[in-house]
Amino acid sequence: MWAPDDEDQTVRQYRFLLRTAPLDALEAGHVEALEPMWRSRRSVVLRAVQEGLVAGARLDPDDVRRLAHLIVLGERRRPGDFLAACPRAVLTPLAGAVILSEAMFGRFGGYAAWDGAEPDLKDETEWADGGFGEHWHDVLTSHVSYRTATGGPSSPDAAFGGV
């Protein structure tokens, strides 16, 4: 479970992305991170998926896309299970590679407001939103509203003859 005092900054940023980034972008970032990884390290990641998420029994370490899919969905449904099962020696480089992947570019909006706590999963029979009901997620979904000099809403299209 989450322990703020001994958490590596890379793993914290990775957890944030796992909780907030779109699933397709997360999968792409994991594929980008897992493909160049040594097969022996991917085997450790696969074991962590199998033990922590109880999934992927028929996967091979070379099934990178399916492995990425299981990590992303598993962590979204049961936050922390994969992270707890994956040894730090493999988790930290995986987290760093996902953070630096092209798919994760620009995905840290709201990170400064995030308290780092995992979402509460109250009832295992209900679908978990993976933390999207948390207050820090509001920053990610807020929109900028522009006003004219008179205080009314402004439309960027109006300046160009639009409606």
XYZ file of N, CA and C in Angstrom:
489
model
N 0.830 -1.184 0.000
C 0.000 0.000 0.000
C 0.876 1.249 0.000
N 0.290 2.360 -0.223
C 0.991 3.610 -0.400
C 1.674 4.056 0.881
N 2.958 4.322 0.789
C 3.732 4.834 1.917
C 4.525 6.038 1.416
N 4.071 7.268 1.708
C 4.688 8.460 1.118
C 6.131 8.686 1.513
N 6.564 8.203 2.656
C 7.917 8.490 3.124
C 8.997 7.724 2.367
N 8.687 6.510 1.917
C 9.722 5.710 1.269
C 9.444 5.461 -0.218
N 8.552 6.256 -0.810
C 8.216 6.049 -2.209
C 9.181 6.799 -3.121
N 9.658 6.095 -4.112
C 10.516 6.674 -5.128
C 9.704 7.659 -5.974
N 10.287 8.790 -6.336
C 9.579 9.812 -7.110
C 9.119 9.279 -8.466
N 9.928 8.434 -9.076
C 9.562 7.852 -10.369
C 8.324 6.979 -10.238
N 8.268 6.171 -9.185
C 7.124 5.293 -8.963
C 5.879 6.126 -8.645
N 6.056 7.213 -7.911
C 4.918 8.090 -7.609
C 4.334 8.692 -8.891
N 5.191 9.166 -9.783
C 4.723 9.720 -11.054
C 4.059 8.638 -11.904
N 4.606 7.451 -11.869
C 4.031 6.313 -12.591
C 2.641 5.979 -12.044
N 2.506 5.972 -10.729
C 1.189 5.720 -10.121
C 0.181 6.771 -10.560
N 0.607 8.017 -10.613
C -0.281 9.083 -11.062
C -0.773 8.806 -12.479
N 0.142 8.444 -13.364
C -0.251 8.141 -14.736
C -1.192 6.944 -14.797
N -0.913 5.920 -13.999
C -1.788 4.742 -13.980
C -3.207 5.093 -13.550
N -3.347 6.098 -12.703
C -4.670 6.473 -12.197
C -5.398 7.465 -13.101
N -4.657 8.219 -13.918
C -5.290 9.338 -14.623
C -5.208 9.302 -16.139
N -4.191 8.710 -16.699
C -4.010 8.744 -18.150
C -5.031 7.848 -18.852
N -5.392 8.170 -20.080
C -6.304 7.319 -20.837
C -5.710 5.915 -21.030
N -6.566 4.915 -21.026
C -6.106 3.530 -21.114
C -5.297 3.256 -22.370
N -5.719 3.780 -23.511
C -4.979 3.512 -24.740
C -3.590 4.134 -24.707
N -3.465 5.316 -24.136
C -2.151 5.952 -24.006
C -1.268 5.178 -23.030
N -1.857 4.709 -21.936
C -1.095 3.901 -20.978
C -0.589 2.615 -21.617
N -1.452 1.955 -22.357
C -1.027 0.720 -23.025
C 0.110 0.997 -24.001
N -0.014 2.056 -24.782
C 1.041 2.414 -25.736
C 2.354 2.717 -25.004
N 2.271 3.424 -23.885
C 3.464 3.726 -23.097
C 4.105 2.471 -22.533
N 3.289 1.517 -22.104
C 3.831 0.263 -21.574
C 4.452 -0.589 -22.681
N 3.821 -0.610 -23.849
C 4.404 -1.350 -24.974
C 5.758 -0.753 -25.321
N 5.825 0.579 -25.379
C 7.076 1.266 -25.682
C 8.150 0.969 -24.628
N 7.734 0.820 -23.378
C 8.681 0.542 -22.295
C 9.083 -0.935 -22.245
N 8.160 -1.832 -22.537
C 8.422 -3.267 -22.403
C 9.179 -3.862 -23.591
N 8.965 -3.341 -24.787
C 9.591 -3.939 -25.978
C 11.115 -3.993 -25.904
N 11.803 -2.909 -25.555
C 13.269 -2.995 -25.509
C 13.813 -3.637 -24.224
N 12.948 -3.921 -23.272
C 13.370 -4.489 -21.994
C 13.898 -5.915 -22.203
N 14.912 -6.289 -21.452
C 15.436 -7.644 -21.525
C 14.319 -8.636 -21.218
N 14.363 -9.769 -21.875
C 13.339 -10.804 -21.686
C 13.271 -11.244 -20.227
N 14.411 -11.327 -19.562
C 14.427 -11.748 -18.153
C 13.666 -10.753 -17.271
N 13.777 -9.464 -17.577
C 13.027 -8.454 -16.814
C 11.537 -8.513 -17.145
N 11.203 -8.744 -18.422
C 9.797 -8.911 -18.780
C 9.199 -10.132 -18.090
N 10.025 -11.172 -17.860
C 9.563 -12.357 -17.129
C 9.198 -11.999 -15.696
N 9.974 -11.109 -15.089
C 9.678 -10.652 -13.727
C 8.380 -9.844 -13.721
N 8.194 -8.994 -14.730
C 6.962 -8.213 -14.848
C 5.775 -9.158 -15.031
N 5.929 -10.160 -15.872
C 4.854 -11.132 -16.086
C 4.521 -11.874 -14.792
N 5.530 -12.277 -14.051
C 5.279 -12.945 -12.754
C 4.524 -12.028 -11.804
N 4.858 -10.746 -11.811
C 4.157 -9.785 -10.955
C 2.693 -9.653 -11.378
N 2.429 -9.666 -12.673
C 1.049 -9.633 -13.168
C 0.320 -10.896 -12.724
N 0.977 -12.026 -12.863
C 0.347 -13.295 -12.495
C 0.065 -13.388 -10.999
N 0.986 -12.917 -10.185
C 0.816 -12.997 -8.730
C -0.058 -11.873 -8.187
N 0.177 -10.654 -8.635
C -0.542 -9.511 -8.094
C -1.932 -9.321 -8.662
N -2.087 -9.617 -9.947
C -3.373 -9.394 -10.607
C -4.126 -10.685 -10.895
N -3.473 -11.819 -10.639
C -4.033 -13.141 -10.899
C -4.565 -13.191 -12.341
N -3.677 -12.887 -13.264
C -4.017 -12.864 -14.685
C -2.769 -13.224 -15.489
N -2.971 -13.561 -16.747
C -1.851 -13.801 -17.641
C -1.178 -15.143 -17.488
N -1.900 -16.141 -17.024
C -1.301 -17.457 -16.805
C -0.767 -18.068 -18.094
N -1.371 -17.750 -19.228
C -0.960 -18.334 -20.504
C -0.057 -17.411 -21.316
N 0.313 -16.291 -20.754
C 1.155 -15.346 -21.488
C 2.615 -15.763 -21.449
N 3.327 -15.307 -22.440
C 4.768 -15.466 -22.555
C 5.373 -14.076 -22.359
N 6.578 -13.964 -21.851
C 7.178 -12.633 -21.687
C 7.290 -11.837 -22.985
N 7.212 -12.508 -24.125
C 7.293 -11.811 -25.408
C 5.940 -11.295 -25.892
N 4.859 -11.602 -25.180
C 3.524 -11.082 -25.506
C 3.375 -9.684 -24.907
N 4.152 -8.760 -25.440
C 4.280 -7.429 -24.864
C 2.952 -6.669 -24.848
N 2.217 -6.697 -25.934
C 0.956 -5.948 -25.995
C -0.059 -6.467 -24.982
N -0.181 -7.763 -24.875
C -1.137 -8.319 -23.917
C -0.675 -8.085 -22.478
N 0.616 -8.151 -22.261
C 1.159 -7.870 -20.930
C 0.885 -6.422 -20.543
N 1.098 -5.508 -21.458
C 0.811 -4.085 -21.210
C -0.672 -3.887 -20.908
N -1.522 -4.559 -21.659
C -2.969 -4.458 -21.463
C -3.361 -4.923 -20.061
N -2.795 -6.038 -19.607
C -3.124 -6.553 -18.270
C -2.639 -5.624 -17.163
N -1.455 -5.064 -17.314
C -0.932 -4.138 -16.297
C -1.869 -2.945 -16.155
N -2.218 -2.351 -17.283
C -3.039 -1.134 -17.272
C -4.421 -1.411 -16.703
N -5.094 -2.436 -17.189
C -6.436 -2.734 -16.698
C -6.421 -3.201 -15.247
N -5.435 -4.020 -14.913
C -5.344 -4.521 -13.538
C -5.117 -3.413 -12.530
N -4.229 -2.491 -12.846
C -3.964 -1.377 -11.932
C -5.117 -0.394 -11.876
N -5.892 -0.289 -12.925
C -7.037 0.613 -12.903
C -8.163 0.010 -12.058
N -8.315 -1.308 -12.131
C -9.394 -1.967 -11.382
C -9.050 -2.194 -9.923
N -7.809 -2.578 -9.659
C -7.377 -2.839 -8.288
C -6.067 -2.099 -8.042
N -6.143 -0.796 -7.763
C -4.928 0.017 -7.615
C -3.957 -0.545 -6.590
N -2.712 -0.666 -7.013
C -1.642 -1.090 -6.126
C -1.304 -2.564 -6.168
N -2.146 -3.406 -6.745
C -1.879 -4.851 -6.729
C -0.652 -5.231 -7.554
N -0.548 -4.692 -8.756
C 0.637 -4.976 -9.570
C 1.868 -4.323 -8.958
N 1.723 -3.093 -8.519
C 2.860 -2.363 -7.951
C 3.439 -3.071 -6.730
N 2.574 -3.632 -5.910
C 3.031 -4.342 -4.717
C 3.725 -5.652 -5.079
N 3.312 -6.277 -6.166
C 3.875 -7.576 -6.548
C 5.166 -7.456 -7.356
N 5.403 -6.308 -7.957
C 6.576 -6.121 -8.808
C 7.776 -5.661 -7.977
N 8.901 -6.382 -8.054
C 10.092 -5.974 -7.295
C 10.587 -4.593 -7.725
N 11.055 -3.803 -6.764
C 11.514 -2.429 -7.036
C 12.600 -2.380 -8.104
N 13.461 -3.404 -8.145
C 14.556 -3.407 -9.113
C 14.051 -3.438 -10.553
N 12.849 -3.914 -10.777
C 12.252 -3.949 -12.107
C 11.190 -2.858 -12.248
N 10.462 -2.587 -11.172
C 9.395 -1.594 -11.217
C 9.922 -0.190 -11.520
N 11.001 0.202 -10.879
C 11.523 1.556 -11.069
C 11.958 1.819 -12.511
N 12.725 0.907 -13.148
C 13.058 1.167 -14.562
C 11.833 1.113 -15.479
N 10.875 0.227 -15.187
C 9.646 0.171 -15.975
C 8.893 1.497 -15.845
N 8.753 1.967 -14.613
C 8.057 3.239 -14.365
C 8.749 4.381 -15.097
N 10.065 4.435 -15.027
C 10.813 5.490 -15.697
C 10.641 5.460 -17.199
N 10.626 4.263 -17.776
C 10.461 4.139 -19.221
C 9.053 4.534 -19.660
N 8.051 4.186 -18.853
C 6.673 4.569 -19.192
C 6.521 6.083 -19.098
N 7.056 6.680 -18.048
C 6.968 8.136 -17.868
C 7.585 8.879 -19.052
N 8.699 8.371 -19.557
C 9.412 9.031 -20.652
C 8.907 8.628 -22.033
N 7.932 7.732 -22.092
C 7.426 7.286 -23.387
C 6.685 8.423 -24.089
N 6.638 8.334 -25.394
C 5.984 9.368 -26.198
C 4.497 9.479 -25.860
N 3.872 8.361 -25.553
C 2.435 8.349 -25.253
C 2.099 9.104 -23.968
N 3.065 9.311 -23.094
C 2.807 9.983 -21.819
C 3.145 11.466 -21.862
N 3.589 11.957 -23.016
C 3.933 13.367 -23.136
C 2.712 14.232 -22.828
N 2.876 15.170 -21.905
C 1.815 16.111 -21.563
C 0.713 15.543 -20.687
N 0.951 14.437 -20.015
C -0.093 13.774 -19.219
C 0.007 14.057 -17.723
N 0.791 15.047 -17.334
C 0.975 15.307 -15.909
C 0.149 16.471 -15.380
N -0.869 16.906 -16.121
C -1.762 17.945 -15.622
C -2.487 17.462 -14.377
N -2.435 18.224 -13.321
C -3.079 17.841 -12.066
C -2.159 17.133 -11.089
N -0.936 16.820 -11.512
C -0.013 16.092 -10.638
C 0.307 16.878 -9.367
N 0.475 18.189 -9.476
C 0.820 19.010 -8.317
C -0.282 19.007 -7.263
N -1.527 18.835 -7.683
C -2.648 18.835 -6.744
C -2.943 17.442 -6.180
N -2.291 16.418 -6.697
C -2.546 15.040 -6.285
C -1.879 14.754 -4.952
N -2.642 14.220 -4.008
C -2.079 13.935 -2.689
C -1.346 12.596 -2.632
N -1.422 11.789 -3.676
C -0.700 10.528 -3.737
C -1.426 9.347 -3.148
N -2.540 9.585 -2.475
C -3.270 8.488 -1.857
C -3.991 7.662 -2.911
N -4.063 6.366 -2.671
C -4.803 5.474 -3.559
C -6.295 5.644 -3.299
N -7.113 5.454 -4.318
C -8.561 5.561 -4.111
C -9.066 4.432 -3.226
N -10.118 4.707 -2.448
C -10.736 3.682 -1.617
C -11.607 2.795 -2.490
N -11.465 1.495 -2.316
C -12.327 0.542 -2.996
C -13.250 -0.036 -1.937
N -14.432 0.503 -1.854
C -15.342 0.165 -0.773
C -15.981 -1.208 -0.918
N -16.444 -1.548 -2.084
C -17.150 -2.796 -2.290
C -16.536 -3.503 -3.483
N -16.019 -4.709 -3.276
C -15.356 -5.417 -4.357
C -16.315 -5.843 -5.458
N -17.614 -5.854 -5.191
C -18.572 -6.259 -6.212
C -18.882 -5.113 -7.164
N -18.605 -3.879 -6.768
C -18.853 -2.727 -7.627
C -17.641 -2.451 -8.495
N -17.899 -1.865 -9.653
C -16.806 -1.475 -10.523
C -16.076 -0.300 -9.901
N -14.761 -0.360 -9.904
C -13.947 0.724 -9.350
C -13.597 1.707 -10.455
N -13.708 2.974 -10.160
C -13.382 3.989 -11.159
C -11.902 4.317 -11.181
N -11.104 3.611 -10.399
C -9.670 3.811 -10.425
C -9.235 5.168 -9.916
N -10.072 5.825 -9.126
C -9.676 7.093 -8.548
C -10.207 8.296 -9.269
N -10.981 8.097 -10.334
C -11.454 9.237 -11.082
C -12.506 10.032 -10.331
N -13.003 9.522 -9.208
C -13.930 10.285 -8.398
C -13.214 11.129 -7.357
N -11.900 11.097 -7.349
C -11.117 11.818 -6.356
C -11.065 13.313 -6.676
N -10.918 14.146 -5.623
C -10.896 15.603 -5.802
C -9.760 16.085 -6.677
N -8.609 15.415 -6.643
C -7.481 15.884 -7.430
C -7.718 15.680 -8.918
N -8.656 14.807 -9.289
C -8.932 14.585 -10.704
C -9.713 15.747 -11.313
N -10.379 16.555 -10.473
C -11.133 17.694 -10.976
C -10.246 18.662 -11.761
N -8.982 18.770 -11.365
C -8.056 19.658 -12.063
C -7.868 19.197 -13.508
N -7.904 17.895 -13.719
C -7.693 17.360 -15.056
C -8.872 17.637 -15.986
N -10.052 17.781 -15.431
C -11.247 17.931 -16.258
C -11.778 19.353 -16.294
N -11.117 20.274 -15.616
C -11.598 21.651 -15.632
C -11.297 22.294 -16.985
N -12.127 23.227 -17.377
C -11.969 23.906 -18.656
C -11.786 25.399 -18.426
N -11.051 26.028 -19.303
C -10.824 27.459 -19.225
C -12.017 28.165 -19.866
N -12.518 29.177 -19.208
C -13.620 29.969 -19.743
C -13.111 31.374 -20.011
N -13.232 31.818 -21.239
C -12.778 33.147 -21.605
C -13.941 34.132 -21.503
N -13.641 35.351 -21.090
C -14.656 36.396 -20.961
C -14.267 37.605 -21.792
N -15.284 38.310 -22.260
C -15.025 39.555 -22.993
C -14.809 40.682 -21.993
N -14.516 41.874 -22.498
C -14.293 43.031 -21.635
C -15.549 43.381 -20.835
N -16.728 43.021 -21.345
C -17.970 43.325 -20.638
C -18.363 42.214 -19.668
N -17.588 41.124 -19.623
C -17.860 40.053 -18.675
C -18.630 38.885 -19.242
N -19.089 38.975 -20.466
C -19.832 37.869 -21.086
C -18.896 36.835 -21.677
N -19.426 35.656 -22.000
C -18.570 34.628 -22.600
C -18.039 35.073 -23.957
N -16.833 34.691 -24.231
C -16.179 35.052 -25.478
C -16.059 33.823 -26.373
N -16.151 34.026 -27.650
C -15.969 32.941 -28.606
C -14.792 33.298 -29.491
N -13.764 32.450 -29.560
C -12.641 32.762 -30.423
C -13.059 32.852 -31.881
N -14.123 32.145 -32.255
C -14.584 32.165 -33.634
C -15.247 33.490 -34.028
N -15.792 34.211 -33.052
C -16.489 35.470 -33.343
C -15.535 36.494 -33.956
N -14.281 36.474 -33.561
C -13.316 37.434 -34.088
C -13.029 37.166 -35.559
N -13.296 35.942 -36.007
C -13.016 35.590 -37.389
C -14.285 35.481 -38.238
N -15.366 36.105 -37.767
C -16.603 36.118 -38.528
C -17.451 34.883 -38.318
N -17.099 34.063 -37.335
C -17.872 32.849 -37.061
C -19.108 33.172 -36.258
N -19.900 32.171 -36.019
C -21.156 32.338 -35.289
C -20.903 32.300 -33.805
